[in-house]
PDB file of C-alpha atoms and ligand atoms in Angstrom:
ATOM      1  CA  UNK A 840      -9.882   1.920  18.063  1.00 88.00           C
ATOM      2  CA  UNK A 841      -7.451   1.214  14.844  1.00 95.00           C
ATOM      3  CA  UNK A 842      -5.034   4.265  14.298  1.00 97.00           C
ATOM      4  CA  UNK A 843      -4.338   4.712  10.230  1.00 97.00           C
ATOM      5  CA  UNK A 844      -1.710   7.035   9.724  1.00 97.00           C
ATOM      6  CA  UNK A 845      -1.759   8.942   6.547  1.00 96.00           C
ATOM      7  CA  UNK A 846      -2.792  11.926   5.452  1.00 95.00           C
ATOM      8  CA  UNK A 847      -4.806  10.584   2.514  1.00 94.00           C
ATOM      9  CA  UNK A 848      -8.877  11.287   3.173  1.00 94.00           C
ATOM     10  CA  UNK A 849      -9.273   8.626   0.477  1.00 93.00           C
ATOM     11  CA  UNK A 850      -7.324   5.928   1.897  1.00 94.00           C
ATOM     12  CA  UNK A 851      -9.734   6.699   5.473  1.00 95.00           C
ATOM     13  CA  UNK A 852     -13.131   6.709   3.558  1.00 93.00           C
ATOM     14  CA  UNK A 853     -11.933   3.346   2.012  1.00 92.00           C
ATOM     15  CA  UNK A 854     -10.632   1.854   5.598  1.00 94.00           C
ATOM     16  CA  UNK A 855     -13.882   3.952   7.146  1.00 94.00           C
ATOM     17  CA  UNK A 856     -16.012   2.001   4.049  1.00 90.00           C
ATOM     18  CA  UNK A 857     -15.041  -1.649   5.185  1.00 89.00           C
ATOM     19  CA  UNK A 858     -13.826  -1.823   8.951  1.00 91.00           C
ATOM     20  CA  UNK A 859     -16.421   0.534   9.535  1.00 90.00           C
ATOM     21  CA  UNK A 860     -16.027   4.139  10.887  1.00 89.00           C
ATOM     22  CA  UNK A 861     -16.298   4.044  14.892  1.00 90.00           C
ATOM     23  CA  UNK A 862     -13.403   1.259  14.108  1.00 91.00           C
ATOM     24  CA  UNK A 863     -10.918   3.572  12.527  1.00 95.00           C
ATOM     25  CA  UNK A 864      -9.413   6.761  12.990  1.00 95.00           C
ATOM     26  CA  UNK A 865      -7.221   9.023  10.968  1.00 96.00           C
ATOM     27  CA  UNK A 866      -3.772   9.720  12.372  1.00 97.00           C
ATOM     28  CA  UNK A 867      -2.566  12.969  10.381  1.00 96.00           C
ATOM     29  CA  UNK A 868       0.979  11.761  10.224  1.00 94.00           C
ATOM     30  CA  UNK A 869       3.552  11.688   6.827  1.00 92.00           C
ATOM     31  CA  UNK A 870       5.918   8.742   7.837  1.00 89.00           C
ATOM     32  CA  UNK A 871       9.007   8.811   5.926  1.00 87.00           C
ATOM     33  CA  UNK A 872       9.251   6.752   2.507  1.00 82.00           C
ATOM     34  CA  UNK A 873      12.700   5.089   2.763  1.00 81.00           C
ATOM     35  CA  UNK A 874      13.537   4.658  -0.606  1.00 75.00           C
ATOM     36  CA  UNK A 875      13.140   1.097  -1.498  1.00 74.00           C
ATOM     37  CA  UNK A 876      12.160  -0.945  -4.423  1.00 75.00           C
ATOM     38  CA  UNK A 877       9.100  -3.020  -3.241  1.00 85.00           C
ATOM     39  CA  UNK A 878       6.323  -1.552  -0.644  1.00 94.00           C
ATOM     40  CA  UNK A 879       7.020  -4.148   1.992  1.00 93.00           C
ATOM     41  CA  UNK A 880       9.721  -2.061   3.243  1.00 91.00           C
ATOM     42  CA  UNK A 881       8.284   1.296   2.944  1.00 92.00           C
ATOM     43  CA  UNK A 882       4.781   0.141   5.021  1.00 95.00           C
ATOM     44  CA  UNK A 883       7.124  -1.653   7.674  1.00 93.00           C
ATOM     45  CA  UNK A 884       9.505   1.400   8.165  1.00 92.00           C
ATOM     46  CA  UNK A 885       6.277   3.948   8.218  1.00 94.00           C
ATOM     47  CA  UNK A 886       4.365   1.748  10.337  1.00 95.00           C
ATOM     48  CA  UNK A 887       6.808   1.226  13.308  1.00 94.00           C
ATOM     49  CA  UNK A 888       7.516   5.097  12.821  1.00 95.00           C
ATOM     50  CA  UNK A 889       4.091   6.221  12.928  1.00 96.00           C
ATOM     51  CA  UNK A 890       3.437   3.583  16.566  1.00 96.00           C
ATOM     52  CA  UNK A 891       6.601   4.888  18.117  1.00 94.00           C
ATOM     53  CA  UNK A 892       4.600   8.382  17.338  1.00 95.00           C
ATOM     54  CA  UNK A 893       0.757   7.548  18.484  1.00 95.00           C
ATOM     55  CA  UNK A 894       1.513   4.877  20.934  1.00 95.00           C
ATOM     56  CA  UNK A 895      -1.769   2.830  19.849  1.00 95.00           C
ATOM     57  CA  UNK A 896      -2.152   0.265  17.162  1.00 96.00           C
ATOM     58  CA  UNK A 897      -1.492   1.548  13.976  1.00 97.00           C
ATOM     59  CA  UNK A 898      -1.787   0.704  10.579  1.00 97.00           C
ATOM     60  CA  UNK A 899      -0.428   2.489   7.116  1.00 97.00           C
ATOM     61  CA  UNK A 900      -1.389   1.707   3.829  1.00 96.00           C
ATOM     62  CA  UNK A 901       1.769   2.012   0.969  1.00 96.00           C
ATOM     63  CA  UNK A 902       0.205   1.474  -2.421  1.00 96.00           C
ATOM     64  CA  UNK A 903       1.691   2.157  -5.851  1.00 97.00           C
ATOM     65  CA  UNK A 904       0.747   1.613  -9.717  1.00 98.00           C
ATOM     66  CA  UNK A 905       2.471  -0.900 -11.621  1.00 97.00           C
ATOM     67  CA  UNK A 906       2.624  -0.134 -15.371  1.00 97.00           C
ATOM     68  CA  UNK A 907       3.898  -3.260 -17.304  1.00 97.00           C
ATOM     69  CA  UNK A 908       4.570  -1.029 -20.045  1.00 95.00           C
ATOM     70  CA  UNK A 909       7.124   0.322 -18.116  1.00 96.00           C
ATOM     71  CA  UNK A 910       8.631  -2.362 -16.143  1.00 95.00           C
ATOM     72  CA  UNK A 911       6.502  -1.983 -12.866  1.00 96.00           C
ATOM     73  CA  UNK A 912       7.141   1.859 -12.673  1.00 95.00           C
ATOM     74  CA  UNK A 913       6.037   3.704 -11.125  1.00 96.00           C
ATOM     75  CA  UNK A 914       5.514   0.980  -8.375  1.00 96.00           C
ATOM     76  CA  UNK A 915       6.844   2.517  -5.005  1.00 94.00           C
ATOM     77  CA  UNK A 916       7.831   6.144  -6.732  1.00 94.00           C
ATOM     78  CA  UNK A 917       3.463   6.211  -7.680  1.00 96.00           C
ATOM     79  CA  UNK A 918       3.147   9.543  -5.205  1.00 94.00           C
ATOM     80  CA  UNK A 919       6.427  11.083  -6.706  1.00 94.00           C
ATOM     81  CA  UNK A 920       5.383  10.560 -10.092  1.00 96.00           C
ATOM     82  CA  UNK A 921       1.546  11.610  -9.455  1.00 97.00           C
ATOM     83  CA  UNK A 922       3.127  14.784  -7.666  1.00 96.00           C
ATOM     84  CA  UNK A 923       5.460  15.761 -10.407  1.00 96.00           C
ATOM     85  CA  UNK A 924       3.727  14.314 -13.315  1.00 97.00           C
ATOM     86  CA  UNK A 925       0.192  13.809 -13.139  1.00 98.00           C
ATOM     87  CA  UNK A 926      -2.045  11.145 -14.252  1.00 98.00           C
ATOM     88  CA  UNK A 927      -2.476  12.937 -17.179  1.00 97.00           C
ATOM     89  CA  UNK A 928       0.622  12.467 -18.414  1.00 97.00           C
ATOM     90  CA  UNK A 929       1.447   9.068 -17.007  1.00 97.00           C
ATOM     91  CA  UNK A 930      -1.575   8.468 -19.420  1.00 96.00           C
ATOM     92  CA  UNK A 931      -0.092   9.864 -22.265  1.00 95.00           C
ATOM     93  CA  UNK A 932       3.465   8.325 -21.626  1.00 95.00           C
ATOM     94  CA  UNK A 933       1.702   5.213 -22.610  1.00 94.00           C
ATOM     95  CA  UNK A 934       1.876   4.730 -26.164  1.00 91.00           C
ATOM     96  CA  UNK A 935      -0.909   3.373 -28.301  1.00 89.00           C
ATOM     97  CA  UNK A 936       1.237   0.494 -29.368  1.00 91.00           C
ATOM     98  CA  UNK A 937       1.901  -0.150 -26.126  1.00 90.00           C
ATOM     99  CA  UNK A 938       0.263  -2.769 -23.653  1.00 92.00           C
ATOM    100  CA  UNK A 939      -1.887  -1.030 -21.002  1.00 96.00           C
ATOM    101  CA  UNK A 940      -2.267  -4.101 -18.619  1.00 97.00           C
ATOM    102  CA  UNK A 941      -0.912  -3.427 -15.139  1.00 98.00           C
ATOM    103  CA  UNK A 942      -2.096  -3.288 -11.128  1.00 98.00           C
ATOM    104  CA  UNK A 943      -2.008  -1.519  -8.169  1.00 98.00           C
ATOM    105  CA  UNK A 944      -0.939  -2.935  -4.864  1.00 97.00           C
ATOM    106  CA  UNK A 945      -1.298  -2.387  -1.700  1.00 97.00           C
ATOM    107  CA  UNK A 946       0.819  -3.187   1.795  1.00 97.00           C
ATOM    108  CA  UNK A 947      -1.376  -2.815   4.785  1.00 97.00           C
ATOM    109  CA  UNK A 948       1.317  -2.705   7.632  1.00 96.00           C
ATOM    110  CA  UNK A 949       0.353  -3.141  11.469  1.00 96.00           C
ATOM    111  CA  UNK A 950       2.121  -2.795  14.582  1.00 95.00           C
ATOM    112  CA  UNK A 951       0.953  -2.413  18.126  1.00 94.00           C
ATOM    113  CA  UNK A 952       3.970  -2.631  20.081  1.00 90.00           C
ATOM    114  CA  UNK A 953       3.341  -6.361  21.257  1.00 87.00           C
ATOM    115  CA  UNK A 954       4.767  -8.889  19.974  1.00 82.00           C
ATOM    116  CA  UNK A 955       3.176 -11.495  18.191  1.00 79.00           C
ATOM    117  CA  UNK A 956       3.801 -13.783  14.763  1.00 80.00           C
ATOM    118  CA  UNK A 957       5.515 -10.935  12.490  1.00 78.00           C
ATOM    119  CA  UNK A 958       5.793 -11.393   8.751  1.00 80.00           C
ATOM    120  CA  UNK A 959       9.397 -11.945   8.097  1.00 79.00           C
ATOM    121  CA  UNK A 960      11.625  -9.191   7.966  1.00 75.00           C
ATOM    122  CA  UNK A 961      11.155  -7.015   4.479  1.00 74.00           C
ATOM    123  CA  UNK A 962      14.596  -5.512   3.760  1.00 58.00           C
ATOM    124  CA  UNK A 963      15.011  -2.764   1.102  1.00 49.00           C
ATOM    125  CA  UNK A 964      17.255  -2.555  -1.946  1.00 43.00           C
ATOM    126  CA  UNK A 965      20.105  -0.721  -0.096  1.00 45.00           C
ATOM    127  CA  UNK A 966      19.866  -3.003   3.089  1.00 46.00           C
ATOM    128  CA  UNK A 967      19.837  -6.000   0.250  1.00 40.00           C
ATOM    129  CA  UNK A 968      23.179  -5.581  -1.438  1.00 37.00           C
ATOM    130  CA  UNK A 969      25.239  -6.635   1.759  1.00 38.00           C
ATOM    131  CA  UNK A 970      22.561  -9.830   2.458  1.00 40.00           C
ATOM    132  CA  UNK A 971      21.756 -13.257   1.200  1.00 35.00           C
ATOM    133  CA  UNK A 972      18.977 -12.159  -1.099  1.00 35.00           C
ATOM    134  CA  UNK A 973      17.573 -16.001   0.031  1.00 35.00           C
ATOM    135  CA  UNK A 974      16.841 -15.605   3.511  1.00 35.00           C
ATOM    136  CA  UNK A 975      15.281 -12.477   3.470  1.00 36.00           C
ATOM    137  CA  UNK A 976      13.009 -13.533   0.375  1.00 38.00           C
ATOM    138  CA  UNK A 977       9.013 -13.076   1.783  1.00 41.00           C
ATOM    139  CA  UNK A 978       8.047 -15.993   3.539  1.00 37.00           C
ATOM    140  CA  UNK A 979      11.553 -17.218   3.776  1.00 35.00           C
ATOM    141  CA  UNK A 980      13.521 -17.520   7.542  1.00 35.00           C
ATOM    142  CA  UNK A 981      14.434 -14.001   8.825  1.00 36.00           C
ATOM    143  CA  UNK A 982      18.280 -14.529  10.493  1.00 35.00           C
ATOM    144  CA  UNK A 983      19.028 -13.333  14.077  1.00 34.00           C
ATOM    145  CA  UNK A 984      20.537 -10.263  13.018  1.00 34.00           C
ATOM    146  CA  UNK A 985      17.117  -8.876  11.417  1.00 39.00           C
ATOM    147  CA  UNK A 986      15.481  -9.812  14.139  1.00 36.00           C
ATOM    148  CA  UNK A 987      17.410  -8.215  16.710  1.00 35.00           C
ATOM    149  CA  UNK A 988      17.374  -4.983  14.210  1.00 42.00           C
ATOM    150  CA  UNK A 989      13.567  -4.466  14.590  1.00 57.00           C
ATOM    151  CA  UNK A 990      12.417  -4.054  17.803  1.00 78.00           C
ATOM    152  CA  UNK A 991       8.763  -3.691  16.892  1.00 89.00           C
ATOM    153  CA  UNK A 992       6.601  -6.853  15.360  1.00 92.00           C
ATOM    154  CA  UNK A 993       4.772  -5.508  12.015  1.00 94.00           C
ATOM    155  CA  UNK A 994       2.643  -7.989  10.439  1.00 94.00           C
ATOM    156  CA  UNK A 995       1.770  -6.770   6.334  1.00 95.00           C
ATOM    157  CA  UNK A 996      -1.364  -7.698   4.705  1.00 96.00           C
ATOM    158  CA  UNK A 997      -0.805  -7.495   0.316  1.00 96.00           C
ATOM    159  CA  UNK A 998      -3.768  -6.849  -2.288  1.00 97.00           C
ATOM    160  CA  UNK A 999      -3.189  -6.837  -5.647  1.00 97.00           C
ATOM    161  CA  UNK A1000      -5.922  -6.188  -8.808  1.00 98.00           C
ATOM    162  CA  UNK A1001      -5.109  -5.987 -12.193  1.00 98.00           C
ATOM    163  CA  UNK A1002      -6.406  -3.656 -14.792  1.00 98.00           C
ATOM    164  CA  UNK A1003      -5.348  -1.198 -17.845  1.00 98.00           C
ATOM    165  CA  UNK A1004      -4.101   2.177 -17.989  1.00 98.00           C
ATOM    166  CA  UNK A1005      -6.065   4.245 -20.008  1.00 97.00           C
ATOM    167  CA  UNK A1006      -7.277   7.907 -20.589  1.00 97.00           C
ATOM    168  CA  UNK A1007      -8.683   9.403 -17.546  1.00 98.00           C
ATOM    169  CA  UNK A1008     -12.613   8.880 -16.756  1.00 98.00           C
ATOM    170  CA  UNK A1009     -14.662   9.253 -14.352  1.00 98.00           C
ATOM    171  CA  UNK A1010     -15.121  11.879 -11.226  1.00 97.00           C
ATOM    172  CA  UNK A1011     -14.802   9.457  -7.714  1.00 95.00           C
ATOM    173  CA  UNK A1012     -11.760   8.059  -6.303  1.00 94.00           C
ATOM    174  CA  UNK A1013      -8.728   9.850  -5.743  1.00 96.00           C
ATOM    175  CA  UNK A1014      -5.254   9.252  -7.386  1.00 97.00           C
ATOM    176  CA  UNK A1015      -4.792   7.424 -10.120  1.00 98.00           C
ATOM    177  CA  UNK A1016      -8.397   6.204 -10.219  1.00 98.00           C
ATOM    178  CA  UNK A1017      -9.283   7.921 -13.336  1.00 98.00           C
ATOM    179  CA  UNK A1018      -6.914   6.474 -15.180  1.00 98.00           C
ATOM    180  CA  UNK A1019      -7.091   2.710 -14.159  1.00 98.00           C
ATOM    181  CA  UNK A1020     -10.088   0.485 -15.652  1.00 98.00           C
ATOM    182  CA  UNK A1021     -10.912  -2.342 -14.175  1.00 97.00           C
ATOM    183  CA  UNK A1022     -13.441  -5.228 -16.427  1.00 96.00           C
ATOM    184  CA  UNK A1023     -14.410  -2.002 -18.390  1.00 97.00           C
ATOM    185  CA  UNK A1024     -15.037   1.083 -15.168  1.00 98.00           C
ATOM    186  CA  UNK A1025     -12.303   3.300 -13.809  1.00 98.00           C
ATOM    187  CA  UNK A1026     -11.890   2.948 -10.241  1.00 98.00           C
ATOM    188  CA  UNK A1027     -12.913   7.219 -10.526  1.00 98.00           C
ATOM    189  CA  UNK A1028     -16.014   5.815 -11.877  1.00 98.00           C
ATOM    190  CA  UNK A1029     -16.945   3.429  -9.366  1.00 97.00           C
ATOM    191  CA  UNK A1030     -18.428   4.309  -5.231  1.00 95.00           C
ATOM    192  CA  UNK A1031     -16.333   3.330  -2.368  1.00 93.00           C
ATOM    193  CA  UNK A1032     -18.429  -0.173  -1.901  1.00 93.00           C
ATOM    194  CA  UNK A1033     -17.661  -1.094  -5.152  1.00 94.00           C
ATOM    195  CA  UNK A1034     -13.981  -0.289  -5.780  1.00 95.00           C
ATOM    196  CA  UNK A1035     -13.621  -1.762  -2.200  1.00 93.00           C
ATOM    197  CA  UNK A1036     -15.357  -4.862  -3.548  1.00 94.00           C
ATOM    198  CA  UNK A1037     -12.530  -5.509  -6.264  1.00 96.00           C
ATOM    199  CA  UNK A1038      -9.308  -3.360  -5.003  1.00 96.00           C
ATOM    200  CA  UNK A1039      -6.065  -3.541  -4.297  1.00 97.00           C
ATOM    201  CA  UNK A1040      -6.933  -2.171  -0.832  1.00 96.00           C
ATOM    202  CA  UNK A1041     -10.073  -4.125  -0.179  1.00 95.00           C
ATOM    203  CA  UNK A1042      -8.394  -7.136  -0.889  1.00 96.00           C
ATOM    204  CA  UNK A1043      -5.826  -6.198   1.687  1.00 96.00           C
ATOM    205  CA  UNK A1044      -8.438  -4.920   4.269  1.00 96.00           C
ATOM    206  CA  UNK A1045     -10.189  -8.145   4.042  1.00 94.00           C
ATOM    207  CA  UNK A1046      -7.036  -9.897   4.940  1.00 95.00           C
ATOM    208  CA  UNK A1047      -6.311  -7.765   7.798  1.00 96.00           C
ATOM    209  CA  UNK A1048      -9.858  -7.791   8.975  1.00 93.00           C
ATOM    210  CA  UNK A1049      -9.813 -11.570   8.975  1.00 94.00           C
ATOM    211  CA  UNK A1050      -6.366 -11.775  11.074  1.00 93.00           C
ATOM    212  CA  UNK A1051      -8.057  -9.369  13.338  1.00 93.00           C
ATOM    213  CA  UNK A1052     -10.750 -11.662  13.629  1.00 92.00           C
ATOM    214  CA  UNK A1053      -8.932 -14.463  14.750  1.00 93.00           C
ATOM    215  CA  UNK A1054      -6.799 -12.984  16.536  1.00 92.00           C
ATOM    216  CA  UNK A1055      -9.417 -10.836  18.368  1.00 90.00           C
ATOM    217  CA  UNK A1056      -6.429  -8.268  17.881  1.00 88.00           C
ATOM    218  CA  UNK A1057      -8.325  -5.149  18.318  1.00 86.00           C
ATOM    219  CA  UNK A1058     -10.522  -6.075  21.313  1.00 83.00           C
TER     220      UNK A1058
HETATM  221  P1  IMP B 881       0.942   6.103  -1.151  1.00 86.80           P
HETATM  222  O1  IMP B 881       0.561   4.722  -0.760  1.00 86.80           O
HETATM  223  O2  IMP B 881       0.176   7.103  -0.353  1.00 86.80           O
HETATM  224  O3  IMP B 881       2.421   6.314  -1.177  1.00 86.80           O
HETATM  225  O4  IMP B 881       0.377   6.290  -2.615  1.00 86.80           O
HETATM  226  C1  IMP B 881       1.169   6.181  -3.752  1.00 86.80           C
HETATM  227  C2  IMP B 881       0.496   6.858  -4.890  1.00 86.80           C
HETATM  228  O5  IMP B 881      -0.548   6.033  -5.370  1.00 86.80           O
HETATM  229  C3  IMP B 881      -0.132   8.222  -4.585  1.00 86.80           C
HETATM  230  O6  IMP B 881       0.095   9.021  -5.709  1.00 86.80           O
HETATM  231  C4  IMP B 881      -1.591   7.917  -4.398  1.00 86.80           C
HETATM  232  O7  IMP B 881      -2.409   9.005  -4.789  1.00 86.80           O
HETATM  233  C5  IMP B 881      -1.767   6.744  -5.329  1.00 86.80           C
HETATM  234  N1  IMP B 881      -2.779   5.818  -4.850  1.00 86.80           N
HETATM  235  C6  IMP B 881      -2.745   5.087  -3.709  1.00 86.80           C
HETATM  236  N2  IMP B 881      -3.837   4.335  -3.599  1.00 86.80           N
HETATM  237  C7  IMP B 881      -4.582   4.604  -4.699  1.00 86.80           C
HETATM  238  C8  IMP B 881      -5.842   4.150  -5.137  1.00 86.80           C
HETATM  239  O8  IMP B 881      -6.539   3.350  -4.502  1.00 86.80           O
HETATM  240  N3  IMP B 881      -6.258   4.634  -6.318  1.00 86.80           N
HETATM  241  C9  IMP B 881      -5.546   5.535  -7.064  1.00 86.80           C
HETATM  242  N4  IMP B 881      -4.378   6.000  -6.681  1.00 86.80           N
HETATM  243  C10 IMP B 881      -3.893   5.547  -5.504  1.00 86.80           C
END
């Protein structure tokens, strides 16, 4: 049994949708967002947060919108913004002039408490100012010091899918859905299996499924 930790029902009936429901289960838990400019670091802090909580293998989902519009906002700050804002407006912030193109992403972040091959270290933007931006670049070596910092091995899993931001349609999903198309359909206008098919989050979940695969993680 896979732990997810949020307390999203829509991320779980997505994760339910593709790993299949006896597979996961939801861990009611609110890890705490560092503040950070990319997702990597939010997922890795939340996900060795919520295992230190449950004990089991865990995974947490950090997504967020990117408008291009708008310089990537509000990428990591997509729950602040959706809390204080709305779709609605995020909508309407977007001028007609403007170019609508833009994506969602998606960090799946694991940890089980063993150790195994971790994805390099991501730091966030306060950590970065005292580092060498080069060695902690994803992919790139993680020093000694990062590695003795982080006691727990998180692995991350990214999905990405582009689209346009446009007026809300569309009564499914949850989030942002009505306002993102996709080849001409909202993800609000789409079932589970078929935003799954395309997403942000399916394309992440299909990673991680695959690694769990191989690695026979999970049995
Ligand atoms: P978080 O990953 O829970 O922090 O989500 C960030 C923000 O993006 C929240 O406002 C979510 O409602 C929204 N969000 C996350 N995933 C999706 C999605 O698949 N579709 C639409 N909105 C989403």
């Amino acid at each position: 049994m896979l732990e997810f930790a949020t307390t999203n029902p829509g991320k779980i009936h997505e994760a339910r949708e593709y790993l299949g429901a006896e597979t996961v289960e939801q861990f009611d838990f609110d890890y705490t967002e560092v503040q950070g400019d990319d997702l990597d670091a939010v997922a890795a802090h939340g996900v060795r947060e919520a295992h230190r909580a449950t004990g089991e293998p865990v995974i947490v989902d950090d997504s967020g919108l990117f408008i291009d519009a708008f310089d990537g906002f509000p990428g990591p700050y997509s729950s602040y913004v959706e809390d204080r804002l709305g779709i609605e407006r995020v909508w309407r912030l977007t001028k007609p002039e403007d170019d609508h193109s833009g994506a969602f992403e998606t960090v799946i972040a694991y940890c089980d408490g063993d150790s195994f091959e971790a994805t390099p270290e991501p730091v966030d933007r306060d950590e970065r100012r005292g580092q060498d931006l080069a060695a902690s670049e994803r992919g790139g070596a993680t020093t000694d010091e990062q590695v003795q910092g982080t006691e727990l091995p998180v692995k991350l899993f990214w999905g990405r899918v582009p689209g346009q931001i446009v007026a809300p349609r569309g009564e499914g999903g949850f989030g942002f859905d009505p306002i993102f198309e996709h080849n001409g359909t909202t993800f609000a206008e789409m079932d589970t299996e078929a935003k799954n098919a395309i997403s942000h989050r399916g394309r992440a979940l299909a990673k991680f499924s695959e690694w769990v695969e191989t690695t026979g993680r999970l049995e």
